C-alpha atoms as a printed R data frame, in Angstrom:
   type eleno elety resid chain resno       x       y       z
1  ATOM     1    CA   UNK     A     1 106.819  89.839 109.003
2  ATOM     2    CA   UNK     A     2 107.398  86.468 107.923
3  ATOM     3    CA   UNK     A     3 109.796  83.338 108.568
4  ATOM     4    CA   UNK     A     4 111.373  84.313 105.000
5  ATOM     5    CA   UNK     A     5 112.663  87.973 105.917
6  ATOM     6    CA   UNK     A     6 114.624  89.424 108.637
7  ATOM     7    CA   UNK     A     7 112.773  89.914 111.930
8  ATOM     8    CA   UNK     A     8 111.687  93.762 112.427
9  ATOM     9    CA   UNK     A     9 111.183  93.899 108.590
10 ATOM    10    CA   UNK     A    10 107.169  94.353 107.843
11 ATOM    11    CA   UNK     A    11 105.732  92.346 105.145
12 ATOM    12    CA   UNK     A    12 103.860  94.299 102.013
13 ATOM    13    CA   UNK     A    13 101.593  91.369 101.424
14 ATOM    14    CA   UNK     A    14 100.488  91.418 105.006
15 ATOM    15    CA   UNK     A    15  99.673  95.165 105.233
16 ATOM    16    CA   UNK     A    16  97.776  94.674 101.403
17 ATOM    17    CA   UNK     A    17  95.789  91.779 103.317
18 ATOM    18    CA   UNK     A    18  94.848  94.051 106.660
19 ATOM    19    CA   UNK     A    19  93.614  96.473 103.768
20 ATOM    20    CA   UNK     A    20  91.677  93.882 101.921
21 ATOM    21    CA   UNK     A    21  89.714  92.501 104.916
22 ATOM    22    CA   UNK     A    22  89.406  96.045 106.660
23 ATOM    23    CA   UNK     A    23  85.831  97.813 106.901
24 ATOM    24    CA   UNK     A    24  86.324 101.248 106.607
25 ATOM    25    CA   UNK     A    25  87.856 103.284 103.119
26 ATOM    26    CA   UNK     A    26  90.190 105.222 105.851
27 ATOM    27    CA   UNK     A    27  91.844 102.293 106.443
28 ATOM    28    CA   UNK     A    28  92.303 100.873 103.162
29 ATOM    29    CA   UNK     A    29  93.508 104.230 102.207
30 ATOM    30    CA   UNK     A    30  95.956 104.586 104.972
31 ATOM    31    CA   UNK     A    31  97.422 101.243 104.122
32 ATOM    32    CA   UNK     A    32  97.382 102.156 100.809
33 ATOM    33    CA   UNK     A    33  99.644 104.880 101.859
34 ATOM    34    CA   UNK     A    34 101.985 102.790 103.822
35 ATOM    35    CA   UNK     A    35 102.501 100.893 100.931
36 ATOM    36    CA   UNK     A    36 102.987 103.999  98.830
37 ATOM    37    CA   UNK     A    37 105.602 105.270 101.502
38 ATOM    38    CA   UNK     A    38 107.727 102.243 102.159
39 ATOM    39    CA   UNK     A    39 108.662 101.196  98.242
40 ATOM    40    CA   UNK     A    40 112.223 103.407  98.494
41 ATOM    41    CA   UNK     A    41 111.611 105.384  96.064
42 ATOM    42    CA   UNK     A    42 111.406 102.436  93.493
43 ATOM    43    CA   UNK     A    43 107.851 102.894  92.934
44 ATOM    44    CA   UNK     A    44 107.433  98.968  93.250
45 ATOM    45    CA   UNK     A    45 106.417  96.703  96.405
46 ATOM    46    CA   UNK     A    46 109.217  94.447  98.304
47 ATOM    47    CA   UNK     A    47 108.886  91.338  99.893
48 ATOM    48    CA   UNK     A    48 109.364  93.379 103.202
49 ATOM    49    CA   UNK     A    49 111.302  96.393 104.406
50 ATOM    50    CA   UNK     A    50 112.813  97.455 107.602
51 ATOM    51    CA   UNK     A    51 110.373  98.786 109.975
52 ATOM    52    CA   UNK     A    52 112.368 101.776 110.947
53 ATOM    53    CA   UNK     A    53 114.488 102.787 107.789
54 ATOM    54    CA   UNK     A    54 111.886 101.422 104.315
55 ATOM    55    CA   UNK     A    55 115.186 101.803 102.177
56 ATOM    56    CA   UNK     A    56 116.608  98.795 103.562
57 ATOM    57    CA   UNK     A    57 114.458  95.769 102.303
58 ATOM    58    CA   UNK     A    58 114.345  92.234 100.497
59 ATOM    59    CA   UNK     A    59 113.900  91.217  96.936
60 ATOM    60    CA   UNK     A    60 113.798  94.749  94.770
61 ATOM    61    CA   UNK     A    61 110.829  93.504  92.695
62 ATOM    62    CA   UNK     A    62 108.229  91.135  93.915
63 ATOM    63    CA   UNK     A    63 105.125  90.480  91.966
64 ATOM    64    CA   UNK     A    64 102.997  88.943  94.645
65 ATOM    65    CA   UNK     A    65 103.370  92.156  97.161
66 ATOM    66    CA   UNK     A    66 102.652  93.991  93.380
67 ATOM    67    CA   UNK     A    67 100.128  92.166  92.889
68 ATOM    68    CA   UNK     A    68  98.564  92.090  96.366
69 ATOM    69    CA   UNK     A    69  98.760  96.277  96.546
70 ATOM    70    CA   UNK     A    70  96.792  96.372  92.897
71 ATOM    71    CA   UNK     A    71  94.113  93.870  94.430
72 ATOM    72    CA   UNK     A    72  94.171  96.660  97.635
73 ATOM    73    CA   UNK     A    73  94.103  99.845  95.337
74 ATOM    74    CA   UNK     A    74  90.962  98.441  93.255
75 ATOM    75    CA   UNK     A    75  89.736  97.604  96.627
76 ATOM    76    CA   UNK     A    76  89.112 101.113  97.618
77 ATOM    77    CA   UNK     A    77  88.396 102.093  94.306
78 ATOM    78    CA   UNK     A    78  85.415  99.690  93.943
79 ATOM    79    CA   UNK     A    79  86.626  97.395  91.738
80 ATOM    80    CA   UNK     A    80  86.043  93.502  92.960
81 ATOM    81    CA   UNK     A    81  86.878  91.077  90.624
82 ATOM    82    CA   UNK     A    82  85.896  88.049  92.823
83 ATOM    83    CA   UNK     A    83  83.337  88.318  95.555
């Protein structure tokens, strides 16, 4: 989480981070996942959802978790921009 959302919520740009920094493609893929699973059907990142019920979450768009899961998903598909 983060001091800006609701504690038990899980922060998007946290999980795209673990991704980014993680060694194996299993990982990054499961994360990837996570992401995937936790967007409420909206098919766009949040600033955070609720760690027990993903359709309960803050801000309905946020461009830096978008952002962050694009960075993550040409991550494992072996696109770096900046080394």
């Amino acid at each position: 989480g983060s001091p800006h959302t609701p504690p038990g919520y899980i922060w998007h740009i946290a999980l795209a981070m673990q991704g980014l920094t993680a060694d194996s493609r299993e990982e990054k893929l499961r994360l990837l996942q996570v992401m995937s699973r936790t967007d409420a059907g909206t098919g766009l990142m949040h600033e955070s959802s609720k760690a027990d019920d993903p359709a309960e979450y803050t801000r309905p768009w946020f461009s830096w978790a978008n952002m962050m899961f694009c960075e993550l998903l040409m991550d494992y598909c072996g696109i770096r921009v900046m080394r």
